[in-house]
GROMACS .gro file of C-alpha atoms in nm:
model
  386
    1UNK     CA    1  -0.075   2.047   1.787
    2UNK     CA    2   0.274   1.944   1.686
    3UNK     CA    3   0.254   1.545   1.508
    4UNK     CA    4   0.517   1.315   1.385
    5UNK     CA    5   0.428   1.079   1.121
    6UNK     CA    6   0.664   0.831   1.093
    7UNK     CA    7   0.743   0.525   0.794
    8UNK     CA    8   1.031   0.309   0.708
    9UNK     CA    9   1.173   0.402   0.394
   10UNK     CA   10   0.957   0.232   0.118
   11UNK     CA   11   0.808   0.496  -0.132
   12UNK     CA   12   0.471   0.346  -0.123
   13UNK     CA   13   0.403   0.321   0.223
   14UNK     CA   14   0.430   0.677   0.266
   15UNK     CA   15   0.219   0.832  -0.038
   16UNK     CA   16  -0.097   0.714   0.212
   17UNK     CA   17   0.017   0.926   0.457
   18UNK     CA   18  -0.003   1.255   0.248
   19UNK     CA   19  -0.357   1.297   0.239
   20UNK     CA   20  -0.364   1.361   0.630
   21UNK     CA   21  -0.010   1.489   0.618
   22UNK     CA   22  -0.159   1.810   0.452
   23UNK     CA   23  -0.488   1.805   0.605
   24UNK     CA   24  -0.300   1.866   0.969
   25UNK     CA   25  -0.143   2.123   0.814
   26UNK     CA   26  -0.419   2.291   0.627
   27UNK     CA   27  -0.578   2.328   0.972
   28UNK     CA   28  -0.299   2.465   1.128
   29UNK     CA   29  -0.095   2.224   1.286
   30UNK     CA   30   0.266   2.113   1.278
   31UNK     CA   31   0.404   1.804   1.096
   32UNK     CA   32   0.738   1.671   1.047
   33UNK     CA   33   0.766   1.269   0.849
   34UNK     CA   34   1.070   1.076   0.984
   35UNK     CA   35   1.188   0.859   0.822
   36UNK     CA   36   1.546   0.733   0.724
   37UNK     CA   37   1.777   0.942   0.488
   38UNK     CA   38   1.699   0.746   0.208
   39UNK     CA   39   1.355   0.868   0.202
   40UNK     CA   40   1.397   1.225   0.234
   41UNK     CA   41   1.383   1.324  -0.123
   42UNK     CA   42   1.020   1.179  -0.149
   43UNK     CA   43   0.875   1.341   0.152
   44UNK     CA   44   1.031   1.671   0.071
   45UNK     CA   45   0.866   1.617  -0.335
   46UNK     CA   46   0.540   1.629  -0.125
   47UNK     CA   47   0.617   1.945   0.025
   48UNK     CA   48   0.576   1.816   0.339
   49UNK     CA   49   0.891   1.876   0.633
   50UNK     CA   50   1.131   1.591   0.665
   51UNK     CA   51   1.346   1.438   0.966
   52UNK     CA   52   1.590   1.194   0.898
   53UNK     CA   53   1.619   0.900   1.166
   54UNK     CA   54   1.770   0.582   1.201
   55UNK     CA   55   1.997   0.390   0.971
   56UNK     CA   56   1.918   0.252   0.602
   57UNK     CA   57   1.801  -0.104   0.610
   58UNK     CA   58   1.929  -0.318   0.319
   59UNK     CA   59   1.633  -0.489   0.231
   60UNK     CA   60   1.792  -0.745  -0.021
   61UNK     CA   61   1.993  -0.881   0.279
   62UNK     CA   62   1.704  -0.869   0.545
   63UNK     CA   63   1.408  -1.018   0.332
   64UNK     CA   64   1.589  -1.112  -0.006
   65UNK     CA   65   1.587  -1.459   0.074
   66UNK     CA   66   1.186  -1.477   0.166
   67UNK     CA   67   1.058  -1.279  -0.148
   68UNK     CA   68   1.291  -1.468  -0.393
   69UNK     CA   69   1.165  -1.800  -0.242
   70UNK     CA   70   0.763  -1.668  -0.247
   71UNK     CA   71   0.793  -1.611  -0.604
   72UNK     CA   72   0.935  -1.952  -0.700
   73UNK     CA   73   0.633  -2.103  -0.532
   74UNK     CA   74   0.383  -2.282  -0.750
   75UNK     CA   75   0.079  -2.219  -0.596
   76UNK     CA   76  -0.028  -1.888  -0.375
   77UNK     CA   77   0.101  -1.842  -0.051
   78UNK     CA   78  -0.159  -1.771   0.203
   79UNK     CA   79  -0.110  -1.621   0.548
   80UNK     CA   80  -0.180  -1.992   0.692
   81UNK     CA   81   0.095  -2.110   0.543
   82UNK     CA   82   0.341  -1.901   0.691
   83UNK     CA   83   0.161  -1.842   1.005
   84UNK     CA   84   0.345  -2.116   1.179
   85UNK     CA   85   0.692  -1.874   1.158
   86UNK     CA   86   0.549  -1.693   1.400
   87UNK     CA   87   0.814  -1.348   1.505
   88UNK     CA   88   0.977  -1.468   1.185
   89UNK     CA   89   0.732  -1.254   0.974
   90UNK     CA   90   0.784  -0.952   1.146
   91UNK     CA   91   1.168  -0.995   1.123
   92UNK     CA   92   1.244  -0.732   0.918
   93UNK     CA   93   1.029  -0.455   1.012
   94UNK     CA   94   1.210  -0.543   1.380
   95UNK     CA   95   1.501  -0.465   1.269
   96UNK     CA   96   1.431  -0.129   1.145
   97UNK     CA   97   1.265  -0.071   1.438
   98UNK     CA   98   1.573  -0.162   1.599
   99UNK     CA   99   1.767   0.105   1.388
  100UNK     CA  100   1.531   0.412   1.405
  101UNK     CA  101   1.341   0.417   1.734
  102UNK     CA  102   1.657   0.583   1.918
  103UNK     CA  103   1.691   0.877   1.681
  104UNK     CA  104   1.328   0.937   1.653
  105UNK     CA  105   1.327   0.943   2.050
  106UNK     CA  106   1.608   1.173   2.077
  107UNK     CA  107   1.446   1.370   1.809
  108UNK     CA  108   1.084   1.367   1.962
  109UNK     CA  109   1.226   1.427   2.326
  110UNK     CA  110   1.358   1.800   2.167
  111UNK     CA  111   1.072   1.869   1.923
  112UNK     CA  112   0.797   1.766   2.170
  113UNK     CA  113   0.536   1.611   1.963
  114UNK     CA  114   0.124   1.592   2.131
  115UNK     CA  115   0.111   1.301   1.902
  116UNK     CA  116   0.280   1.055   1.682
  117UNK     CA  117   0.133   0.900   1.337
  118UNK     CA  118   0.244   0.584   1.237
  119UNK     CA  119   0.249   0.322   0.942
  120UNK     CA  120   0.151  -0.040   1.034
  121UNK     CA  121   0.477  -0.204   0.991
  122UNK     CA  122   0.662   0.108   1.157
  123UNK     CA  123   0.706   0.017   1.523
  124UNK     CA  124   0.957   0.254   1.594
  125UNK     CA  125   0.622   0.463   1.626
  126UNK     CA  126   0.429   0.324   1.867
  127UNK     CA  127   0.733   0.269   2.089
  128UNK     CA  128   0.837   0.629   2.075
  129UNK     CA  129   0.483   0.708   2.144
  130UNK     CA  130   0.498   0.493   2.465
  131UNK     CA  131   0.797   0.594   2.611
  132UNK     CA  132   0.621   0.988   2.595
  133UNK     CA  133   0.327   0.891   2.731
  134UNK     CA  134   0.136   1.038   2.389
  135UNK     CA  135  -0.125   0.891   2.165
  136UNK     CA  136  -0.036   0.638   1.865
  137UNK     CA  137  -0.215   0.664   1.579
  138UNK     CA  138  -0.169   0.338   1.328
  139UNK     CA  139  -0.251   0.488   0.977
  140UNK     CA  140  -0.365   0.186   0.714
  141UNK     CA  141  -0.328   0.180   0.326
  142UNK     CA  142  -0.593  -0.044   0.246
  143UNK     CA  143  -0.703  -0.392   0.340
  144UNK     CA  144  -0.543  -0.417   0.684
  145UNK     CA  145  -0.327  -0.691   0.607
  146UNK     CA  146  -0.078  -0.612   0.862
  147UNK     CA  147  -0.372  -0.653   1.178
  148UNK     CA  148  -0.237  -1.079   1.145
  149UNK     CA  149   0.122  -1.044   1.240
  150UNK     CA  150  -0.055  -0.906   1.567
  151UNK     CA  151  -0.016  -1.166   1.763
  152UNK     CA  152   0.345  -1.247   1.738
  153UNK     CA  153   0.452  -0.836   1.770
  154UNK     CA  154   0.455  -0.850   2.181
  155UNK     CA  155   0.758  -1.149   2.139
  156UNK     CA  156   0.935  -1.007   1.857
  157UNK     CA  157   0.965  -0.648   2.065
  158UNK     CA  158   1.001  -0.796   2.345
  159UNK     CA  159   1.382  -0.677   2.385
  160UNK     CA  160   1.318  -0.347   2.250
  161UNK     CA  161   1.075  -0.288   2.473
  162UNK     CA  162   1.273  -0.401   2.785
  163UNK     CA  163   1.535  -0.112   2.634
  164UNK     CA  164   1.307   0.141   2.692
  165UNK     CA  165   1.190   0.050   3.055
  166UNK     CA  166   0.850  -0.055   2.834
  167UNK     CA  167   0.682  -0.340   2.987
  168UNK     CA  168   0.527  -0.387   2.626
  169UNK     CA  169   0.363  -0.176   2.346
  170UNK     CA  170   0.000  -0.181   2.179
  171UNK     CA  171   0.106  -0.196   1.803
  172UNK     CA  172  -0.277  -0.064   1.691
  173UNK     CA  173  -0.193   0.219   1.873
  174UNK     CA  174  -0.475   0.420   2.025
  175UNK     CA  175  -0.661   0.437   1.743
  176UNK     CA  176  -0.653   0.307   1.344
  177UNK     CA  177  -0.738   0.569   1.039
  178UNK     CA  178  -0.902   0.356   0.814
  179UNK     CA  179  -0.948   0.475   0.467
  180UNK     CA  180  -1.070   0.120   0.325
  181UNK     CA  181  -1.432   0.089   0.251
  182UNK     CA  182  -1.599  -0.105   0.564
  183UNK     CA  183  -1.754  -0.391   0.363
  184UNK     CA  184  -1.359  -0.475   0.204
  185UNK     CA  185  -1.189  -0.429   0.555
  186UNK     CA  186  -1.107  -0.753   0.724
  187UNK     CA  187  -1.334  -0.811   1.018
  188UNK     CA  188  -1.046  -0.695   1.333
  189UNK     CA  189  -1.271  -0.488   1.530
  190UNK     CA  190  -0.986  -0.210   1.577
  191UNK     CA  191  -1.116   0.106   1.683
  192UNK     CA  192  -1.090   0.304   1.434
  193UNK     CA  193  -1.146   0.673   1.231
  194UNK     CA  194  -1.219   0.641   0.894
  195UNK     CA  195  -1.105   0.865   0.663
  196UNK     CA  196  -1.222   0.916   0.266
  197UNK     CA  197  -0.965   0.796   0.028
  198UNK     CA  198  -0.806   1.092  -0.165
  199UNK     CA  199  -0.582   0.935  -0.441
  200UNK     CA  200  -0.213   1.044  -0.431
  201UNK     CA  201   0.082   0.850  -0.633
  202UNK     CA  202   0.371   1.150  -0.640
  203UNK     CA  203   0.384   1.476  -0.812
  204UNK     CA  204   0.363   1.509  -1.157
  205UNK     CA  205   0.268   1.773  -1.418
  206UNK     CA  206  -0.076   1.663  -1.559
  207UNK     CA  207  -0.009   1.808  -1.891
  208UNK     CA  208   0.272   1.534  -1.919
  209UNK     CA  209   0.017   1.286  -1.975
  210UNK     CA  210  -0.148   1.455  -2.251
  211UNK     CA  211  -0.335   1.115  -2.399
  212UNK     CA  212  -0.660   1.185  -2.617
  213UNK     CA  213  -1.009   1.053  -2.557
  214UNK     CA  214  -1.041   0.654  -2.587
  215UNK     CA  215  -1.217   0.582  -2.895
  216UNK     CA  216  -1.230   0.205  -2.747
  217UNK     CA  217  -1.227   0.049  -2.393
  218UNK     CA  218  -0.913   0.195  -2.237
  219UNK     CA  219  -0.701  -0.086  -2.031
  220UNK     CA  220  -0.420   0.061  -1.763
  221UNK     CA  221  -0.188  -0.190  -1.703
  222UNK     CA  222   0.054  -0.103  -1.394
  223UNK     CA  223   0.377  -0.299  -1.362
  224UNK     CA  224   0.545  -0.327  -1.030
  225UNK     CA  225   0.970  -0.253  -0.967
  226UNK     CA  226   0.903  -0.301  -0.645
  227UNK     CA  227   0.785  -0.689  -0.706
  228UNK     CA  228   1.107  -0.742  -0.919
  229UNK     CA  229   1.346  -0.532  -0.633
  230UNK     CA  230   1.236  -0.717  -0.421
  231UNK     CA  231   1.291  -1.081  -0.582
  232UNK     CA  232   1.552  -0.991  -0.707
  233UNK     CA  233   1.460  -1.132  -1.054
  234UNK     CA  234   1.286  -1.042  -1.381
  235UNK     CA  235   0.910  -1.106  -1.314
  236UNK     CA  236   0.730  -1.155  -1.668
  237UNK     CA  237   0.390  -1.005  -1.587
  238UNK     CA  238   0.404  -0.768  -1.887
  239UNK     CA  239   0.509  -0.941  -2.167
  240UNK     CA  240   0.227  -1.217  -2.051
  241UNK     CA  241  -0.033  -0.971  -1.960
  242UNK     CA  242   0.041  -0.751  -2.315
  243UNK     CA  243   0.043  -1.056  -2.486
  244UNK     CA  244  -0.306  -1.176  -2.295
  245UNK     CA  245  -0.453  -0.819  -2.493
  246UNK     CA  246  -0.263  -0.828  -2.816
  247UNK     CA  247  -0.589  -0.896  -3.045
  248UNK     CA  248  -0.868  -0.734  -2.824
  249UNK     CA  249  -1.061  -0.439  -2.938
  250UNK     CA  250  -0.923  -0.256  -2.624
  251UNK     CA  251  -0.642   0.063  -2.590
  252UNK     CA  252  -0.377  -0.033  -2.347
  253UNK     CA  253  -0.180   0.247  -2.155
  254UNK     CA  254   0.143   0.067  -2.008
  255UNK     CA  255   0.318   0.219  -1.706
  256UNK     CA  256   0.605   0.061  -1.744
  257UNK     CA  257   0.907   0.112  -2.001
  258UNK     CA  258   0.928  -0.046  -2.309
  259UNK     CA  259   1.200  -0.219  -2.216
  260UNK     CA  260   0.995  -0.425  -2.006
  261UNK     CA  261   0.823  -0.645  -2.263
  262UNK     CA  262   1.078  -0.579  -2.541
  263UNK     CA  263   0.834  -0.792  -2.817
  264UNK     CA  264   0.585  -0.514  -2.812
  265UNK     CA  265   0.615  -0.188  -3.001
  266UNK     CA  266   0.477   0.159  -2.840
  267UNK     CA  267   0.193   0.189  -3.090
  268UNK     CA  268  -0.155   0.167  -3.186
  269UNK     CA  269  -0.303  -0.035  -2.921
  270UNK     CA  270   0.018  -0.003  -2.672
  271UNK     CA  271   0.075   0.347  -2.515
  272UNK     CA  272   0.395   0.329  -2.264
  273UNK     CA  273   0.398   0.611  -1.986
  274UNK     CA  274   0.658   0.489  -1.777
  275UNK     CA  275   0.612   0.553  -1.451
  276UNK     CA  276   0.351   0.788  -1.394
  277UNK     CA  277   0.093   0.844  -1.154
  278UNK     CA  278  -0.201   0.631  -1.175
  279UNK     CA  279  -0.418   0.872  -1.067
  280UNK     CA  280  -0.378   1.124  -1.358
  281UNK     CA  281  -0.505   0.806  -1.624
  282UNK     CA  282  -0.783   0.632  -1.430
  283UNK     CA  283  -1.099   0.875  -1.544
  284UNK     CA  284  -1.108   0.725  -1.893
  285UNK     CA  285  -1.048   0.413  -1.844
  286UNK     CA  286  -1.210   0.087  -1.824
  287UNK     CA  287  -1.003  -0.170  -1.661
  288UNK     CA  288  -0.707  -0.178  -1.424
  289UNK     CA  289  -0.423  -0.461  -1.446
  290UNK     CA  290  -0.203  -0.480  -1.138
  291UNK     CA  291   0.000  -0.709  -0.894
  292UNK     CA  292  -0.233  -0.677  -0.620
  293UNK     CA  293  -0.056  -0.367  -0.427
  294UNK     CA  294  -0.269  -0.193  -0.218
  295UNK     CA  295  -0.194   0.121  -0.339
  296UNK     CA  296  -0.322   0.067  -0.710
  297UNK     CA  297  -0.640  -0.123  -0.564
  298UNK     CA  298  -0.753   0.187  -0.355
  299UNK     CA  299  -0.741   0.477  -0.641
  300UNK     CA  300  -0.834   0.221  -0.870
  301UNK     CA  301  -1.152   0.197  -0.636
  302UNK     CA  302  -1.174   0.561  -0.616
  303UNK     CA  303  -1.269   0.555  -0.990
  304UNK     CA  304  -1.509   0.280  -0.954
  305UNK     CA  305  -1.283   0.051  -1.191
  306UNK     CA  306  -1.272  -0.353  -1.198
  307UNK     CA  307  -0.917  -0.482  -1.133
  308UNK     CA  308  -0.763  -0.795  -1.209
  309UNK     CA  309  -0.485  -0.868  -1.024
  310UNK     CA  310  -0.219  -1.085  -1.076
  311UNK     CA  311  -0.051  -1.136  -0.716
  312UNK     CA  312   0.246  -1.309  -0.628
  313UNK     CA  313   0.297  -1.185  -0.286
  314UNK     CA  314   0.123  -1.309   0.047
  315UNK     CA  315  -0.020  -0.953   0.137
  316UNK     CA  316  -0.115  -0.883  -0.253
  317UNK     CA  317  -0.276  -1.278  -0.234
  318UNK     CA  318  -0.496  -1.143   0.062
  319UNK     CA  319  -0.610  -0.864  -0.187
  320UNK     CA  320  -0.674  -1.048  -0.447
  321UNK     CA  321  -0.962  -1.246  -0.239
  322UNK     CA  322  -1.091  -0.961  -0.062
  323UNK     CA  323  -1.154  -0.781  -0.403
  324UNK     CA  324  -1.310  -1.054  -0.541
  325UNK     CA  325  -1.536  -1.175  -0.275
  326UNK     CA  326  -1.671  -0.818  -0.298
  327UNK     CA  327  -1.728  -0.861  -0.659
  328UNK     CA  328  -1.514  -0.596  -0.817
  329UNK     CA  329  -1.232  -0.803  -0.939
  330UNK     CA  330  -1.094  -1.146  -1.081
  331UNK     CA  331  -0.757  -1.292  -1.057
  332UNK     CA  332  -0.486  -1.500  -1.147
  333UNK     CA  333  -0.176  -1.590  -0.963
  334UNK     CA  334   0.096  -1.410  -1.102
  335UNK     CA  335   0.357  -1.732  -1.056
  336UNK     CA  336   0.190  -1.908  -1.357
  337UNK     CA  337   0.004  -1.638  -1.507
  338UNK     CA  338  -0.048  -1.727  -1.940
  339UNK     CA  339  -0.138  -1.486  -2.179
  340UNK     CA  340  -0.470  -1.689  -2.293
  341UNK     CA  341  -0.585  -1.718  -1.888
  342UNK     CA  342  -0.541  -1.295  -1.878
  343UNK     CA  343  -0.723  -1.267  -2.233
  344UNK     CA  344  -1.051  -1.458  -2.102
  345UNK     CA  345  -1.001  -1.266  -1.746
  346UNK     CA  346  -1.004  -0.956  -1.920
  347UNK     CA  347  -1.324  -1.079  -2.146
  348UNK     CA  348  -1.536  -1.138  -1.887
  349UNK     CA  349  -1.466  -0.794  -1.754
  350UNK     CA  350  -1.489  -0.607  -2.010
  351UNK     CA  351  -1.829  -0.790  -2.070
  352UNK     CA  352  -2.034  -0.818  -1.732
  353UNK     CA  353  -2.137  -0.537  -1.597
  354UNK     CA  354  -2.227  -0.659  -1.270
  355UNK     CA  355  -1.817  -0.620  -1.163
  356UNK     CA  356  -1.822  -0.238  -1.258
  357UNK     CA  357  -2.160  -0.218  -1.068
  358UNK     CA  358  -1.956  -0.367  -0.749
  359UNK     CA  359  -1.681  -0.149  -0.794
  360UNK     CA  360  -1.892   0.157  -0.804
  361UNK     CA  361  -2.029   0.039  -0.496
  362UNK     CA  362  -1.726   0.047  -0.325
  363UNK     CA  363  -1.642   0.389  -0.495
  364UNK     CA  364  -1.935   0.535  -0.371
  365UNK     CA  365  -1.851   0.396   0.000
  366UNK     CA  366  -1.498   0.488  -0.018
  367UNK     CA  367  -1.660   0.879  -0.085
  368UNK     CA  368  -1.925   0.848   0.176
  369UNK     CA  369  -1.636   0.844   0.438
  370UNK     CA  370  -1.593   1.140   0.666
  371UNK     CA  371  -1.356   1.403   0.506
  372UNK     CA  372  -1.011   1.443   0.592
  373UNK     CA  373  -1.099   1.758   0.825
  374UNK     CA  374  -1.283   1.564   1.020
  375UNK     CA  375  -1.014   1.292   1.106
  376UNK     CA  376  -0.802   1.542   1.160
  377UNK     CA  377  -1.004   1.748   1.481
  378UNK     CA  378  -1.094   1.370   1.628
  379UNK     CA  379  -0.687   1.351   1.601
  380UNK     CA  380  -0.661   1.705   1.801
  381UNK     CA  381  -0.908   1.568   2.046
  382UNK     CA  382  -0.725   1.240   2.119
  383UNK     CA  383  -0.416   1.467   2.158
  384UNK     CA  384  -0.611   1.710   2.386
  385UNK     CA  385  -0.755   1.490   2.595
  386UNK     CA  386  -0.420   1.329   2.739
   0.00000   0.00000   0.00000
């Protein structure tokens, strides 16, 4: 079976893909990722085969105006209250589509795929898909966000479509691999494969790490550049979230640089990593501190943590809930997040037990998923059976 599996070119929507990236080709089948040119050095650091398609997008001039407006908001923004913009809130990911679906056709027309995987917000995918008359396969990265902007997809493609003699296109594709725990997903009924979560955040030599054993509750706290890039302003989550734990009897592992909250010194209680990948530091700790991406929220799940998140974005907002209506997190809107509200957050914790006993929960759901191998023959079925 040959498969494309295709992504825009944002880091963190493609280290999902991986998992099932290698399990295709651990069981003998052929994968390429397309993607734009900008994102070729990442997918070839996985090992994985690269195909460069479609133009870059500049984000800041697409979407710049949107994220730098969401952050200056005083309260959270909710889905309902952009809801009402209707094809507006797929705007951008149209216009990549717009830029890469003719170079991944022209490059899936010679290579002959049996089936093409895509990310949520990469349309180019399922129209490629279409036009071959070959399964779609939507691939998620946790809480499926991305299943609201459904109804407004048909209007915003509608003249894409119409380019490719497509009377329209099913943006679930034929089927959704789902590696969120069923009792977090959003209620969407998608058909769809789960798949168990295998944590992946880029390669990295573990012995770079090299931290001892905590001698007292070990905090990670995770900043986001990808927040700030996309503001397009300083975002002070760490100097209020470092300050929040300045005093605690806790050990705090940064991943961030030093530069980023400039009044605290790499020291006793303040380790900074730098970027590294979460999933190397997660075994020993206690607590995870993030901006509500749904990358850190699934490995920090893997290790049965409790989060609290500090979201400023509508998607990371929708997290946010979800965790904590399942019990395995508290949070605080990152817009006017204070040092003493993150200091009782992280109290209360640190101190009931019942939020690790939720996030074990979910842990142990997460691993009760069918493996990778699995996913991967019901993929060469679907592809079979065209």
């Amino acid at each position: 079976m040959r498969v494309i599996v295709t992504t825009w070119a944002w880091q963190s929507h493609l280290t999902p893909l991986v998992q099932l990236c290698w399990g295709l080709r651990t069981s003998g089948h052929e994968v390429v990722v397309a993607s734009s040119a900008e994102l070729v050095p990442a997918i070839r650091a996985t090992g994985l085969t690269a195909v460069a398609v479609g133009e870059e997008v500049d984000l800041s001039a697409q979407a710049g105006k949107y994220f730098s407006w969401l952050v200056e908001q005083p309260e959270p923004v909710r889905w309902s209250d952009i809801q009402h913009w209707g094809a507006g809130n797929v705007a951008t990911y149209r216009v990549i589509a717009q830029r890469s679906v003719g170079p991944l056709l022209d490059f899936a027309r010679r290579w002959r795929p049996d089936l093409i995987v895509f990310d949520p917000t990469t349309y180019a995918g399922p129209l490629v898909a279409a036009v071959l008359g070959i399964p779609a396969v939507r691939h998620l990265w946790g809480i499926d966000y991305t299943y609201r902007t459904r109804e407004f997809e048909p209007l915003a493609l509608r003249e894409l479509c119409a380019e490719l003699g497509l009377d329209g296109v099913e943006t679930l594709g034929t089927v959704t691999v789902d590696p969120c725990p069923a009792s977090l997903q959003f209620d969407t009924g998608v058909d769809t494969l789960p798949i168990r979560f295998a944590p992946y955040n880029g390669p990295a030599a573990a012995a770079d790490v090299g931290l001892p054993p905590p001698r007292r509750p070990r905090i990670c706290v995770l900043g986001s550049s990808a927040v700030e890039q996309l503001a397009g302003r300083a975002i002070p989550f760490a100097e209020h979230v470092l300050a929040g734990l300045a005093g605690l009897d806790v050990e705090v592992v940064a991943l961030m640089n030093p530069g980023a909250a400039p009044s605290f010194a790499e020291g006793e209680s303040v380790t900074f990593l730098g970027p590294t990948p979460l999933h190397l530091l997660l075994a020993d700790c206690a607590l995870v501190i993030h901006q509500g991406g749904g990358g850190a929220l699934m490995t920090a799940l893997f290790y049965g943590l409790p989060q609290l998140l500090t979201p400023l974005f509508t998607d990371h907002v929708a997290n946010a809930e979800q965790l904590a209506e399942a019990g395995a997190c508290r949070w605080l809107f990152g817009g006017t997040l204070e040092p003493d509200a993150v200091r009782t957050e992280v109290r209360q914790l640190l101190a009931d037990a019942e939020f690790r006993v939720h996030a074990e929960r979910l842990r142990d759901e997460m691993r009760a998923q069918p493996p990778v191998g699995q996913v991967v023959g019901a993929l060469a079925d679907l592809a079979g059976a065209r």
